[in-house]
Amino acid sequence: MSDDISDGTGFDECPGADEELLEEELRQAASLLDPVPPALLQSAVDAFALRDLEARVAELTFDSLVDAIPVRGAAAAPRMLTFNAGEVTLDVEVTEEGLIGQVLPPAPARVEILTGPRPAATATTDDMGRFTAAVTPSGPFALRLHTPDEVVMTEWLRT
């Protein structure tokens, strides 16, 4: 009598096949019952497309939500952010009216405000490197700075 016991499915012949089949069935069920929203899918595709651009990533070096000392009586203080990428510094103030910022050293630049699935809003710096945008991010956002020499991208933050 043989010691091999088979359940008749053929899974005993190929280790891991039952896990692969279960994973595929779960993937199909999820796509039918809880599909990815088109806007989220487009955001993921857009983010993936940026993975290999030669944009320098600006490091968040100051965030008033984390680094600032609380001031008594200041209920709705604007959020202050500072990003650095080499010699480029980007200071941004997030207010209820929008964004106010400055690029240092001052340079002509275009600033894109990325807010997920919505089209990017843009602002242009003046001679002092200052810009304003009447866009108040209400969720995740990032900034993409286009100077004559380079492209600098901030990390994504939540307001």
mmCIF file of N, CA and C in Angstrom, residues 20-36:
data_model
loop_
_atom_site.group_PDB
_atom_site.id
_atom_site.type_symbol
_atom_site.label_atom_id
_atom_site.label_comp_id
_atom_site.label_asym_id
_atom_site.label_seq_id
_atom_site.Cartn_x
_atom_site.Cartn_y
_atom_site.Cartn_z
ATOM 1 N N GLU A 20 -1.559 30.299 -4.363
ATOM 2 C CA GLU A 20 -1.665 31.139 -5.555
ATOM 3 C C GLU A 20 -3.097 31.199 -6.063
ATOM 4 N N LEU A 21 -3.786 30.062 -6.043
ATOM 5 C CA LEU A 21 -5.180 30.021 -6.482
ATOM 6 C C LEU A 21 -6.055 30.856 -5.557
ATOM 7 N N LEU A 22 -5.851 30.727 -4.249
ATOM 8 C CA LEU A 22 -6.618 31.506 -3.285
ATOM 9 C C LEU A 22 -6.352 32.997 -3.467
ATOM 10 N N GLU A 23 -5.094 33.360 -3.664
ATOM 11 C CA GLU A 23 -4.752 34.768 -3.876
ATOM 12 C C GLU A 23 -5.439 35.324 -5.120
ATOM 13 N N GLU A 24 -5.462 34.558 -6.189
ATOM 14 C CA GLU A 24 -6.116 35.012 -7.422
ATOM 15 C C GLU A 24 -7.621 35.168 -7.216
ATOM 16 N N GLU A 25 -8.239 34.235 -6.510
ATOM 17 C CA GLU A 25 -9.676 34.337 -6.237
ATOM 18 C C GLU A 25 -9.983 35.557 -5.374
ATOM 19 N N LEU A 26 -9.139 35.834 -4.383
ATOM 20 C CA LEU A 26 -9.342 37.012 -3.534
ATOM 21 C C LEU A 26 -9.151 38.296 -4.346
ATOM 22 N N ARG A 27 -8.168 38.314 -5.234
ATOM 23 C CA ARG A 27 -7.937 39.483 -6.081
ATOM 24 C C ARG A 27 -9.151 39.761 -6.964
ATOM 25 N N GLN A 28 -9.729 38.719 -7.547
ATOM 26 C CA GLN A 28 -10.906 38.881 -8.395
ATOM 27 C C GLN A 28 -12.105 39.351 -7.583
ATOM 28 N N ALA A 29 -12.296 38.788 -6.382
ATOM 29 C CA ALA A 29 -13.414 39.204 -5.531
ATOM 30 C C ALA A 29 -13.276 40.670 -5.132
ATOM 31 N N ALA A 30 -12.061 41.091 -4.780
ATOM 32 C CA ALA A 30 -11.842 42.485 -4.387
ATOM 33 C C ALA A 30 -12.109 43.432 -5.548
ATOM 34 N N SER A 31 -11.712 43.046 -6.763
ATOM 35 C CA SER A 31 -11.934 43.930 -7.906
ATOM 36 C C SER A 31 -13.422 44.081 -8.231
ATOM 37 N N LEU A 32 -14.210 43.056 -7.922
ATOM 38 C CA LEU A 32 -15.655 43.142 -8.166
ATOM 39 C C LEU A 32 -16.384 43.849 -7.033
ATOM 40 N N LEU A 33 -16.034 43.533 -5.786
ATOM 41 C CA LEU A 33 -16.777 44.039 -4.636
ATOM 42 C C LEU A 33 -16.283 45.391 -4.126
ATOM 43 N N ASP A 34 -15.001 45.675 -4.313
ATOM 44 C CA ASP A 34 -14.433 46.930 -3.809
ATOM 45 C C ASP A 34 -13.404 47.455 -4.809
ATOM 46 N N PRO A 35 -13.869 47.922 -5.986
ATOM 47 C CA PRO A 35 -12.919 48.355 -7.012
ATOM 48 C C PRO A 35 -12.187 49.636 -6.600
ATOM 49 N N VAL A 36 -11.007 49.821 -7.150
ATOM 50 C CA VAL A 36 -10.218 51.019 -6.909
ATOM 51 C C VAL A 36 -10.888 52.188 -7.626
#
